[in-house]
Amino acid sequence: MNIGAVDHVELYVGDAQQSAFYLCTAFGFRVRGQAGPETGRADSRSLLLRQGGIDIVLTSALTPDHPAAQYVSRHGDGVAGIAFEVTDAAKAFETAVERGATAVEEPVVHSRSGTEVVTATVLGFGDVAHRFVQRTGDRDDFLPGTMDIFAADPDESARLLHTVDHAAICLPAGELGPTVAFYEKVFGFSQIFEEFIEVGEQAMDSKVVQSPSGKVTFTLIEPVTGRQPGQIDTFLARHGGAGVQHLALLTDDIVTTVPAMEERGVTFLETPGAYYDELSQRLDEPDLRMEDLRRTNVLVDQDHWGQVFQIFTQSMHVRKTFFWEVIDRHGARTFGSGNIKALYEAVAREKAMA
C-alpha cells in the first residue's frame, strides 16, 4: 500500500472560522485555503491551516445532512479524518476494501493547471475515516478545483511546530485487539509497543501501531473492565464512542515553544513539583535542564533509544474531550507512557502533604 506520512488531519467543527482563529492565534498556524459555496461546495465550508509540514482542515456543515453536522451532533468538535500520503490512491483504496475496510468515497480526481490530486476514503475506527491522497504537481494547491489557495505568509519566524507525531485514540473495552489486527491487515501497520498502565484503582491497556514508513503512528488505548472508571471511560462517555483523544505535534525546542504558546493564550496542564523531585529515581539525567523543565511544566521519559519531552494542553472542547500535545523527541521512539503513572503518583503525594 506504500503509506507515507500524514497528508492532513480533518476536524469537523461547529464553526470553522472560530476554530481557525484560535489555532492561528495560539498555535501559530496560518490560513492557506478555503472551500465552500464560492468554490462549488454548497453544503459545507472548509479552511486549510498550515504550519511547517502540518496541514489541518477545519470543516463546518452548512446543511443539516452533511456528515460534519452529524459528527458534531454526536461527538462535538473533533478529528473526523486522518489522511495518508500514498503513491496510488485508487490502488490503496481497492486493496483496503479487499482486506475488509468499509468504503466511504470512491477515487476522485481533482485537477487544475498541471496539478492533480487523487483521493479515496475508507472508514478507520469509530466515525474517523482515512483518506488516501496521491499528489502530482504543486503541493501548495491542496485540492485543485475545489479549494482556493491563498498566498503563503512570508513571515516564517513564528513557526513553532512542524510535524504530526502521533494520534492517541480511545477505544471501548474489548476493541483494542481487534483494532490492532484491523490496522495490521488492512493498512500493513505493525505493532511496535504495548503497555499495561495502572494509576491507582484505574487501569488501561495501550498498544502502538505504526506504518512501515514509520511516519504514521497511532497510540490505541482501552480501559480495563473491573477497575474504577478513569479518564478513558470519561472520554468514551462524553465523546460517544471511539475517537481521537489528542493529536501530538512535534517541535524541535519544547522549552522555547511552550512559553511562546502560553504567551499566545494556550493553557497547558501544570505539573506538581513532586514530579521533578522524584525524576532522578526513575530516569537518567535529562537532556534538558531541570530548571527549564520545572519552569515549563514539561514531562520527560525515556526508552532504549533516547528521551522524549512532552506536555498536554488543557482541553478547549466544551465536552472536555479532545486536546493537543506538544512533543520533542531526543531519539526516543515511544511515547512516555511512564509519565502517566509518575505524574499521577506525584499529584497524590503533593495532595497528601498539603
mmCIF file of C-alpha atoms in Angstrom:
data_model
loop_
_atom_site.group_PDB
_atom_site.id
_atom_site.type_symbol
_atom_site.label_atom_id
_atom_site.label_comp_id
_atom_site.label_asym_id
_atom_site.label_seq_id
_atom_site.Cartn_x
_atom_site.Cartn_y
_atom_site.Cartn_z
ATOM 1 C CA MET A 1 0.000 0.000 0.000
ATOM 2 C CA ASN A 2 3.053 2.255 0.431
ATOM 3 C CA ILE A 3 1.661 4.697 3.026
ATOM 4 C CA GLY A 4 3.961 7.659 3.572
ATOM 5 C CA ALA A 5 3.328 10.413 6.116
ATOM 6 C CA VAL A 6 0.127 12.001 7.402
ATOM 7 C CA ASP A 7 -1.061 14.153 4.493
ATOM 8 C CA HIS A 8 -3.515 16.133 6.601
ATOM 9 C CA VAL A 9 -5.918 15.877 9.507
ATOM 10 C CA GLU A 10 -9.540 16.980 9.138
ATOM 11 C CA LEU A 11 -11.589 18.198 12.081
ATOM 12 C CA TYR A 12 -15.339 18.561 11.911
ATOM 13 C CA VAL A 13 -16.280 21.641 13.926
ATOM 14 C CA GLY A 14 -19.336 23.754 14.613
ATOM 15 C CA ASP A 15 -17.632 26.979 13.479
ATOM 16 C CA ALA A 16 -14.580 26.657 11.228
ATOM 17 C CA GLN A 17 -13.745 30.368 11.379
ATOM 18 C CA GLN A 18 -13.800 30.459 15.172
ATOM 19 C CA SER A 19 -11.672 27.303 15.437
ATOM 20 C CA ALA A 20 -9.215 28.690 12.876
ATOM 21 C CA PHE A 21 -8.876 31.926 14.836
ATOM 22 C CA TYR A 22 -7.839 30.011 17.957
ATOM 23 C CA LEU A 23 -5.352 27.734 16.179
ATOM 24 C CA CYS A 24 -3.797 30.623 14.277
ATOM 25 C CA THR A 25 -3.601 32.971 17.247
ATOM 26 C CA ALA A 26 -2.482 30.452 19.854
ATOM 27 C CA PHE A 27 -0.625 27.743 17.899
ATOM 28 C CA GLY A 28 0.876 29.779 15.068
ATOM 29 C CA PHE A 29 -0.998 28.218 12.129
ATOM 30 C CA ARG A 30 -1.794 30.265 9.010
ATOM 31 C CA VAL A 31 -4.929 30.030 6.866
ATOM 32 C CA ARG A 32 -3.793 28.870 3.425
ATOM 33 C CA GLY A 33 -7.031 27.954 1.652
ATOM 34 C CA GLN A 34 -10.813 27.750 1.731
ATOM 35 C CA ALA A 35 -13.616 25.777 0.126
ATOM 36 C CA GLY A 36 -17.338 26.465 0.264
ATOM 37 C CA PRO A 37 -20.243 27.724 -1.833
ATOM 38 C CA GLU A 38 -17.941 30.119 -3.700
ATOM 39 C CA THR A 39 -15.818 27.166 -4.866
ATOM 40 C CA GLY A 40 -18.745 24.892 -5.718
ATOM 41 C CA ARG A 41 -19.176 23.171 -2.355
ATOM 42 C CA ALA A 42 -22.692 24.185 -1.300
ATOM 43 C CA ASP A 43 -23.146 22.041 1.807
ATOM 44 C CA SER A 44 -20.017 22.844 3.834
ATOM 45 C CA ARG A 45 -17.172 25.277 4.417
ATOM 46 C CA SER A 46 -13.554 24.214 4.936
ATOM 47 C CA LEU A 47 -10.458 26.169 5.913
ATOM 48 C CA LEU A 48 -6.935 24.850 5.340
ATOM 49 C CA LEU A 49 -4.445 25.712 8.106
ATOM 50 C CA ARG A 50 -0.729 25.098 7.672
ATOM 51 C CA GLN A 51 2.389 25.261 9.817
ATOM 52 C CA GLY A 52 5.593 23.555 8.759
ATOM 53 C CA GLY A 53 4.610 20.121 7.473
ATOM 54 C CA ILE A 54 1.270 20.116 9.325
ATOM 55 C CA ASP A 55 -1.946 20.591 7.342
ATOM 56 C CA ILE A 56 -5.181 20.898 9.325
ATOM 57 C CA VAL A 57 -8.553 21.110 7.552
ATOM 58 C CA LEU A 58 -11.449 22.547 9.554
ATOM 59 C CA THR A 59 -14.863 21.714 8.092
ATOM 60 C CA SER A 60 -18.252 23.013 9.190
ATOM 61 C CA ALA A 61 -21.604 21.908 7.767
ATOM 62 C CA LEU A 62 -23.890 24.375 6.014
ATOM 63 C CA THR A 63 -26.753 21.880 5.745
ATOM 64 C CA PRO A 64 -28.117 19.514 8.405
ATOM 65 C CA ASP A 65 -27.496 16.392 6.319
ATOM 66 C CA HIS A 66 -23.767 16.987 5.806
ATOM 67 C CA PRO A 67 -21.559 14.439 7.662
ATOM 68 C CA ALA A 68 -19.940 17.253 9.665
ATOM 69 C CA ALA A 69 -23.321 18.214 11.143
ATOM 70 C CA GLN A 70 -23.994 14.632 12.166
ATOM 71 C CA TYR A 71 -20.489 14.186 13.587
ATOM 72 C CA VAL A 72 -20.615 17.381 15.674
ATOM 73 C CA SER A 73 -24.063 16.434 16.958
ATOM 74 C CA ARG A 74 -22.770 13.039 18.157
ATOM 75 C CA HIS A 75 -19.280 13.941 19.318
ATOM 76 C CA GLY A 76 -18.816 17.700 19.392
ATOM 77 C CA ASP A 77 -15.822 19.198 17.568
ATOM 78 C CA GLY A 78 -13.162 16.602 16.867
ATOM 79 C CA VAL A 79 -10.960 14.670 14.470
ATOM 80 C CA ALA A 80 -13.055 13.110 11.697
ATOM 81 C CA GLY A 81 -10.311 12.141 9.268
ATOM 82 C CA ILE A 82 -6.604 11.301 9.182
ATOM 83 C CA ALA A 83 -5.326 11.266 5.608
ATOM 84 C CA PHE A 84 -2.402 9.191 4.352
ATOM 85 C CA GLU A 85 0.076 10.070 1.615
ATOM 86 C CA VAL A 86 0.193 7.265 -0.978
ATOM 87 C CA THR A 87 1.670 6.765 -4.437
ATOM 88 C CA ASP A 88 -1.534 5.278 -5.895
ATOM 89 C CA ALA A 89 -4.779 6.279 -4.162
ATOM 90 C CA ALA A 90 -7.053 4.119 -6.347
ATOM 91 C CA LYS A 91 -4.945 1.025 -5.731
ATOM 92 C CA ALA A 92 -4.680 1.718 -1.995
ATOM 93 C CA PHE A 93 -8.460 2.104 -1.817
ATOM 94 C CA GLU A 94 -9.038 -1.129 -3.731
ATOM 95 C CA THR A 95 -6.584 -3.023 -1.543
ATOM 96 C CA ALA A 96 -8.034 -1.667 1.702
ATOM 97 C CA VAL A 97 -11.594 -2.628 0.713
ATOM 98 C CA GLU A 98 -10.436 -6.094 -0.360
ATOM 99 C CA ARG A 99 -8.838 -6.507 3.074
ATOM 100 C CA GLY A 100 -12.032 -5.612 4.900
ATOM 101 C CA ALA A 101 -12.227 -1.806 5.129
ATOM 102 C CA THR A 102 -15.581 -0.090 4.608
ATOM 103 C CA ALA A 103 -15.637 2.186 1.549
ATOM 104 C CA VAL A 104 -16.631 5.811 2.196
ATOM 105 C CA GLU A 105 -15.729 7.558 -1.063
ATOM 106 C CA GLU A 106 -14.607 6.053 -4.379
ATOM 107 C CA PRO A 107 -11.482 7.534 -6.043
ATOM 108 C CA VAL A 108 -11.959 11.140 -7.203
ATOM 109 C CA VAL A 109 -9.554 13.156 -9.385
ATOM 110 C CA HIS A 110 -9.044 16.858 -8.596
ATOM 111 C CA SER A 111 -7.009 18.811 -11.148
ATOM 112 C CA ARG A 112 -6.014 22.352 -12.104
ATOM 113 C CA SER A 113 -3.126 23.916 -14.053
ATOM 114 C CA GLY A 114 -0.932 20.827 -14.139
ATOM 115 C CA THR A 115 -1.592 19.786 -10.547
ATOM 116 C CA GLU A 116 -3.542 16.575 -9.904
ATOM 117 C CA VAL A 117 -4.709 15.107 -6.627
ATOM 118 C CA VAL A 118 -6.464 11.744 -6.394
ATOM 119 C CA THR A 119 -8.371 10.968 -3.207
ATOM 120 C CA ALA A 120 -10.307 7.949 -1.953
ATOM 121 C CA THR A 121 -11.635 7.259 1.539
ATOM 122 C CA VAL A 122 -12.308 4.285 3.809
ATOM 123 C CA LEU A 123 -13.512 4.027 7.395
ATOM 124 C CA GLY A 124 -10.963 3.571 10.172
ATOM 125 C CA PHE A 125 -12.119 3.410 13.820
ATOM 126 C CA GLY A 126 -15.379 4.771 15.213
ATOM 127 C CA ASP A 127 -16.514 7.632 12.960
ATOM 128 C CA VAL A 128 -12.965 8.506 11.878
ATOM 129 C CA ALA A 129 -12.104 7.963 8.202
ATOM 130 C CA HIS A 130 -8.800 7.588 6.350
ATOM 131 C CA ARG A 131 -8.378 9.375 3.033
ATOM 132 C CA PHE A 132 -5.712 8.151 0.639
ATOM 133 C CA VAL A 133 -4.094 11.142 -1.088
ATOM 134 C CA GLN A 134 -1.982 10.904 -4.238
ATOM 135 C CA ARG A 135 -0.364 14.195 -5.306
ATOM 136 C CA THR A 136 1.232 15.218 -8.607
ATOM 137 C CA GLY A 137 2.487 18.752 -9.204
ATOM 138 C CA ASP A 138 2.349 21.729 -6.845
ATOM 139 C CA ARG A 139 1.609 20.517 -3.323
ATOM 140 C CA ASP A 140 0.556 24.007 -2.295
ATOM 141 C CA ASP A 141 -2.532 23.553 -4.481
ATOM 142 C CA PHE A 142 -4.079 21.410 -1.770
ATOM 143 C CA LEU A 143 -7.291 20.334 -3.522
ATOM 144 C CA PRO A 144 -7.230 21.776 -7.048
ATOM 145 C CA GLY A 145 -10.580 22.802 -8.464
ATOM 146 C CA THR A 146 -12.266 22.557 -5.067
ATOM 147 C CA MET A 147 -10.265 24.779 -2.724
ATOM 148 C CA ASP A 148 -8.981 28.304 -3.333
ATOM 149 C CA ILE A 149 -5.412 28.773 -2.122
ATOM 150 C CA PHE A 150 -4.080 31.950 -0.507
ATOM 151 C CA ALA A 151 -0.546 33.275 -0.805
ATOM 152 C CA ALA A 152 1.928 31.924 1.733
ATOM 153 C CA ASP A 153 2.724 34.095 4.740
ATOM 154 C CA PRO A 154 6.238 35.468 4.123
ATOM 155 C CA ASP A 155 6.925 35.512 7.883
ATOM 156 C CA GLU A 156 8.217 32.061 8.834
ATOM 157 C CA SER A 157 9.760 33.273 12.097
ATOM 158 C CA ALA A 158 6.676 32.340 14.099
ATOM 159 C CA ARG A 159 6.763 28.639 13.206
ATOM 160 C CA LEU A 160 6.653 26.616 16.419
ATOM 161 C CA LEU A 161 5.548 23.150 15.242
ATOM 162 C CA HIS A 162 6.462 21.108 12.198
ATOM 163 C CA THR A 163 5.018 17.559 12.063
ATOM 164 C CA VAL A 164 2.123 15.412 13.273
ATOM 165 C CA ASP A 165 3.910 12.992 15.610
ATOM 166 C CA HIS A 166 1.030 10.681 16.539
ATOM 167 C CA ALA A 167 -2.643 10.420 17.380
ATOM 168 C CA ALA A 168 -3.896 8.969 20.666
ATOM 169 C CA ILE A 169 -7.136 7.027 20.212
ATOM 170 C CA CYS A 170 -9.545 5.877 22.914
ATOM 171 C CA LEU A 171 -11.428 2.633 22.274
ATOM 172 C CA PRO A 172 -14.219 0.903 24.185
ATOM 173 C CA ALA A 173 -13.181 -2.088 26.302
ATOM 174 C CA GLY A 174 -12.640 -5.173 24.178
ATOM 175 C CA GLU A 175 -11.828 -3.294 20.945
ATOM 176 C CA LEU A 176 -8.069 -2.878 21.368
ATOM 177 C CA GLY A 177 -7.040 -6.258 19.980
ATOM 178 C CA PRO A 178 -9.432 -6.213 17.007
ATOM 179 C CA THR A 179 -8.403 -2.641 16.130
ATOM 180 C CA VAL A 180 -4.700 -3.547 16.143
ATOM 181 C CA ALA A 181 -5.478 -6.548 13.924
ATOM 182 C CA PHE A 182 -7.523 -4.315 11.594
ATOM 183 C CA TYR A 183 -4.651 -1.872 11.049
ATOM 184 C CA GLU A 184 -2.186 -4.691 10.559
ATOM 185 C CA LYS A 185 -4.371 -6.462 7.995
ATOM 186 C CA VAL A 186 -5.871 -3.521 6.106
ATOM 187 C CA PHE A 187 -3.091 -0.919 6.122
ATOM 188 C CA GLY A 188 0.011 -3.018 6.752
ATOM 189 C CA PHE A 189 0.812 -1.359 10.084
ATOM 190 C CA SER A 190 2.893 -3.139 12.726
ATOM 191 C CA GLN A 191 2.527 -3.131 16.499
ATOM 192 C CA ILE A 192 5.683 -1.524 17.905
ATOM 193 C CA PHE A 193 4.900 -1.087 21.602
ATOM 194 C CA GLU A 194 2.469 -2.148 24.312
ATOM 195 C CA GLU A 195 1.985 -1.348 27.972
ATOM 196 C CA PHE A 196 -0.408 -2.072 30.796
ATOM 197 C CA ILE A 197 -0.856 1.132 32.776
ATOM 198 C CA GLU A 198 -2.147 1.309 36.357
ATOM 199 C CA VAL A 199 -2.984 4.607 38.012
ATOM 200 C CA GLY A 200 -4.344 3.974 41.485
ATOM 201 C CA GLU A 201 -7.537 1.929 41.168
ATOM 202 C CA GLN A 202 -7.729 2.645 37.441
ATOM 203 C CA ALA A 203 -6.088 0.676 34.644
ATOM 204 C CA MET A 204 -5.802 0.813 30.883
ATOM 205 C CA ASP A 205 -4.193 -1.205 28.100
ATOM 206 C CA SER A 206 -2.205 0.559 25.392
ATOM 207 C CA LYS A 207 -0.742 -0.651 22.098
ATOM 208 C CA VAL A 208 1.010 1.399 19.443
ATOM 209 C CA VAL A 209 0.732 0.672 15.724
ATOM 210 C CA GLN A 210 2.829 2.300 13.031
ATOM 211 C CA SER A 211 3.012 2.365 9.244
ATOM 212 C CA PRO A 212 6.014 0.691 7.540
ATOM 213 C CA SER A 213 7.337 4.180 6.715
ATOM 214 C CA GLY A 214 7.411 4.991 10.434
ATOM 215 C CA LYS A 215 5.606 8.265 9.708
ATOM 216 C CA VAL A 216 2.060 7.389 10.791
ATOM 217 C CA THR A 217 1.681 6.335 14.419
ATOM 218 C CA PHE A 218 -1.437 5.584 16.453
ATOM 219 C CA THR A 219 -1.451 5.037 20.207
ATOM 220 C CA LEU A 220 -4.526 2.892 20.916
ATOM 221 C CA ILE A 221 -5.921 2.787 24.461
ATOM 222 C CA GLU A 222 -8.808 0.906 26.068
ATOM 223 C CA PRO A 223 -9.988 0.877 29.700
ATOM 224 C CA VAL A 224 -9.657 -2.277 31.779
ATOM 225 C CA THR A 225 -13.020 -3.535 32.998
ATOM 226 C CA GLY A 226 -13.474 -4.341 36.677
ATOM 227 C CA ARG A 227 -11.460 -1.289 37.767
ATOM 228 C CA GLN A 228 -12.551 2.185 38.820
ATOM 229 C CA PRO A 229 -13.651 4.264 35.819
ATOM 230 C CA GLY A 230 -10.930 6.662 34.660
ATOM 231 C CA GLN A 231 -10.102 9.218 32.013
ATOM 232 C CA ILE A 232 -10.619 6.793 29.102
ATOM 233 C CA ASP A 233 -14.104 5.875 30.350
ATOM 234 C CA THR A 234 -14.891 9.575 30.699
ATOM 235 C CA PHE A 235 -13.756 10.284 27.143
ATOM 236 C CA LEU A 236 -15.817 7.425 25.697
ATOM 237 C CA ALA A 237 -18.935 8.553 27.558
ATOM 238 C CA ARG A 238 -18.630 12.223 26.648
ATOM 239 C CA HIS A 239 -17.422 11.675 23.094
ATOM 240 C CA GLY A 240 -19.962 8.985 22.373
ATOM 241 C CA GLY A 241 -17.658 6.103 21.462
ATOM 242 C CA ALA A 242 -14.200 5.625 19.975
ATOM 243 C CA GLY A 243 -12.305 8.706 18.854
ATOM 244 C CA VAL A 244 -9.106 10.726 18.859
ATOM 245 C CA GLN A 245 -8.346 11.942 22.364
ATOM 246 C CA HIS A 246 -5.398 14.079 21.326
ATOM 247 C CA LEU A 247 -3.046 14.917 18.489
ATOM 248 C CA ALA A 248 0.655 15.273 19.215
ATOM 249 C CA LEU A 249 2.581 17.917 17.260
ATOM 250 C CA LEU A 250 6.370 17.762 17.070
ATOM 251 C CA THR A 251 8.645 20.670 17.947
ATOM 252 C CA ASP A 252 12.426 20.986 17.879
ATOM 253 C CA ASP A 253 12.709 23.023 21.086
ATOM 254 C CA ILE A 254 9.935 22.399 23.592
ATOM 255 C CA VAL A 255 11.233 24.688 26.354
ATOM 256 C CA THR A 256 11.096 27.590 23.894
ATOM 257 C CA THR A 257 7.858 26.566 22.182
ATOM 258 C CA VAL A 258 5.795 26.165 25.372
ATOM 259 C CA PRO A 259 6.348 29.707 26.736
ATOM 260 C CA ALA A 260 5.752 31.122 23.237
ATOM 261 C CA MET A 261 2.418 29.305 23.025
ATOM 262 C CA GLU A 262 1.470 30.373 26.549
ATOM 263 C CA GLU A 263 2.050 33.995 25.570
ATOM 264 C CA ARG A 264 -0.357 33.405 22.673
ATOM 265 C CA GLY A 265 -3.069 32.085 25.002
ATOM 266 C CA VAL A 266 -2.527 28.314 25.213
ATOM 267 C CA THR A 267 -3.085 26.847 28.680
ATOM 268 C CA PHE A 268 -1.076 23.730 29.498
ATOM 269 C CA LEU A 269 -1.584 21.236 32.302
ATOM 270 C CA GLU A 270 0.503 22.041 35.362
ATOM 271 C CA THR A 271 2.995 19.555 36.785
ATOM 272 C CA PRO A 272 3.499 19.332 40.570
ATOM 273 C CA GLY A 273 6.968 19.927 41.936
ATOM 274 C CA ALA A 274 6.998 16.407 43.400
ATOM 275 C CA TYR A 275 7.170 15.020 39.857
ATOM 276 C CA TYR A 276 10.593 16.611 39.334
ATOM 277 C CA ASP A 277 11.764 15.765 42.864
ATOM 278 C CA GLU A 278 11.346 12.067 42.078
ATOM 279 C CA LEU A 279 12.566 12.192 38.474
ATOM 280 C CA SER A 280 16.148 11.120 39.160
ATOM 281 C CA GLN A 281 14.917 7.886 40.785
ATOM 282 C CA ARG A 282 13.412 6.582 37.544
ATOM 283 C CA LEU A 283 15.352 8.274 34.719
ATOM 284 C CA ASP A 284 18.849 9.156 33.612
ATOM 285 C CA GLU A 285 19.929 12.781 33.659
ATOM 286 C CA PRO A 286 17.561 14.698 31.335
ATOM 287 C CA ASP A 287 18.999 16.173 28.145
ATOM 288 C CA LEU A 288 17.265 19.447 29.017
ATOM 289 C CA ARG A 289 17.989 21.460 32.144
ATOM 290 C CA MET A 290 15.851 20.539 35.145
ATOM 291 C CA GLU A 291 15.083 24.188 35.903
ATOM 292 C CA ASP A 292 13.731 24.595 32.359
ATOM 293 C CA LEU A 293 11.518 21.529 32.757
ATOM 294 C CA ARG A 294 10.136 22.808 36.065
ATOM 295 C CA ARG A 295 9.579 26.282 34.643
ATOM 296 C CA THR A 296 7.653 24.988 31.621
ATOM 297 C CA ASN A 297 5.906 22.000 33.310
ATOM 298 C CA VAL A 298 7.345 19.690 30.625
ATOM 299 C CA LEU A 299 7.365 15.936 31.325
ATOM 300 C CA VAL A 300 10.257 13.655 30.393
ATOM 301 C CA ASP A 301 10.535 9.927 29.821
ATOM 302 C CA GLN A 302 12.975 7.617 28.076
ATOM 303 C CA ASP A 303 13.201 4.353 26.181
ATOM 304 C CA HIS A 304 16.061 2.287 24.737
ATOM 305 C CA TRP A 305 16.746 4.897 22.047
ATOM 306 C CA GLY A 306 16.610 8.199 23.902
ATOM 307 C CA GLN A 307 14.394 10.660 25.724
ATOM 308 C CA VAL A 308 11.035 12.218 24.953
ATOM 309 C CA PHE A 309 9.731 15.517 26.328
ATOM 310 C CA GLN A 310 6.012 16.259 26.261
ATOM 311 C CA ILE A 311 3.254 18.467 27.609
ATOM 312 C CA PHE A 312 -0.528 18.477 27.176
ATOM 313 C CA THR A 313 -2.856 21.414 26.703
ATOM 314 C CA GLN A 314 -5.995 21.882 28.710
ATOM 315 C CA SER A 315 -8.990 20.927 26.621
ATOM 316 C CA MET A 316 -10.817 23.820 24.952
ATOM 317 C CA HIS A 317 -13.570 21.392 23.969
ATOM 318 C CA VAL A 318 -16.985 22.004 25.513
ATOM 319 C CA ARG A 319 -17.123 18.288 26.420
ATOM 320 C CA LYS A 320 -13.534 18.365 27.765
ATOM 321 C CA THR A 321 -12.528 15.522 25.466
ATOM 322 C CA PHE A 322 -10.145 16.496 22.649
ATOM 323 C CA PHE A 323 -6.853 18.270 23.423
ATOM 324 C CA TRP A 324 -3.363 18.727 21.981
ATOM 325 C CA GLU A 325 0.114 17.542 22.898
ATOM 326 C CA VAL A 326 3.438 19.200 22.145
ATOM 327 C CA ILE A 327 6.287 16.706 21.922
ATOM 328 C CA ASP A 328 10.058 16.926 21.462
ATOM 329 C CA ARG A 329 11.982 13.750 20.693
ATOM 330 C CA HIS A 330 15.635 13.277 21.593
ATOM 331 C CA GLY A 331 15.975 9.878 19.943
ATOM 332 C CA ALA A 332 13.051 8.201 21.730
ATOM 333 C CA ARG A 333 10.662 6.181 19.574
ATOM 334 C CA THR A 334 7.913 5.528 22.136
ATOM 335 C CA PHE A 335 5.541 7.818 23.947
ATOM 336 C CA GLY A 336 6.412 8.466 27.556
ATOM 337 C CA SER A 337 3.535 6.413 28.906
ATOM 338 C CA GLY A 338 5.529 6.026 32.122
ATOM 339 C CA ASN A 339 4.745 9.684 32.704
ATOM 340 C CA ILE A 340 1.087 8.854 33.298
ATOM 341 C CA LYS A 341 1.791 6.799 36.399
ATOM 342 C CA ALA A 342 4.628 9.021 37.649
ATOM 343 C CA LEU A 343 2.553 12.175 37.331
ATOM 344 C CA TYR A 344 -0.461 10.556 38.993
ATOM 345 C CA GLU A 345 1.651 9.414 41.966
ATOM 346 C CA ALA A 346 3.333 12.823 42.276
ATOM 347 C CA VAL A 347 -0.042 14.576 42.445
ATOM 348 C CA ALA A 348 -1.216 12.135 45.113
ATOM 349 C CA ARG A 349 1.872 12.755 47.252
ATOM 350 C CA GLU A 350 1.576 16.512 46.927
ATOM 351 C CA LYS A 351 -2.081 16.399 47.981
ATOM 352 C CA ALA A 352 -1.199 14.234 50.983
ATOM 353 C CA MET A 353 1.416 16.799 52.119
ATOM 354 C CA ALA A 354 -0.901 19.806 51.693
#
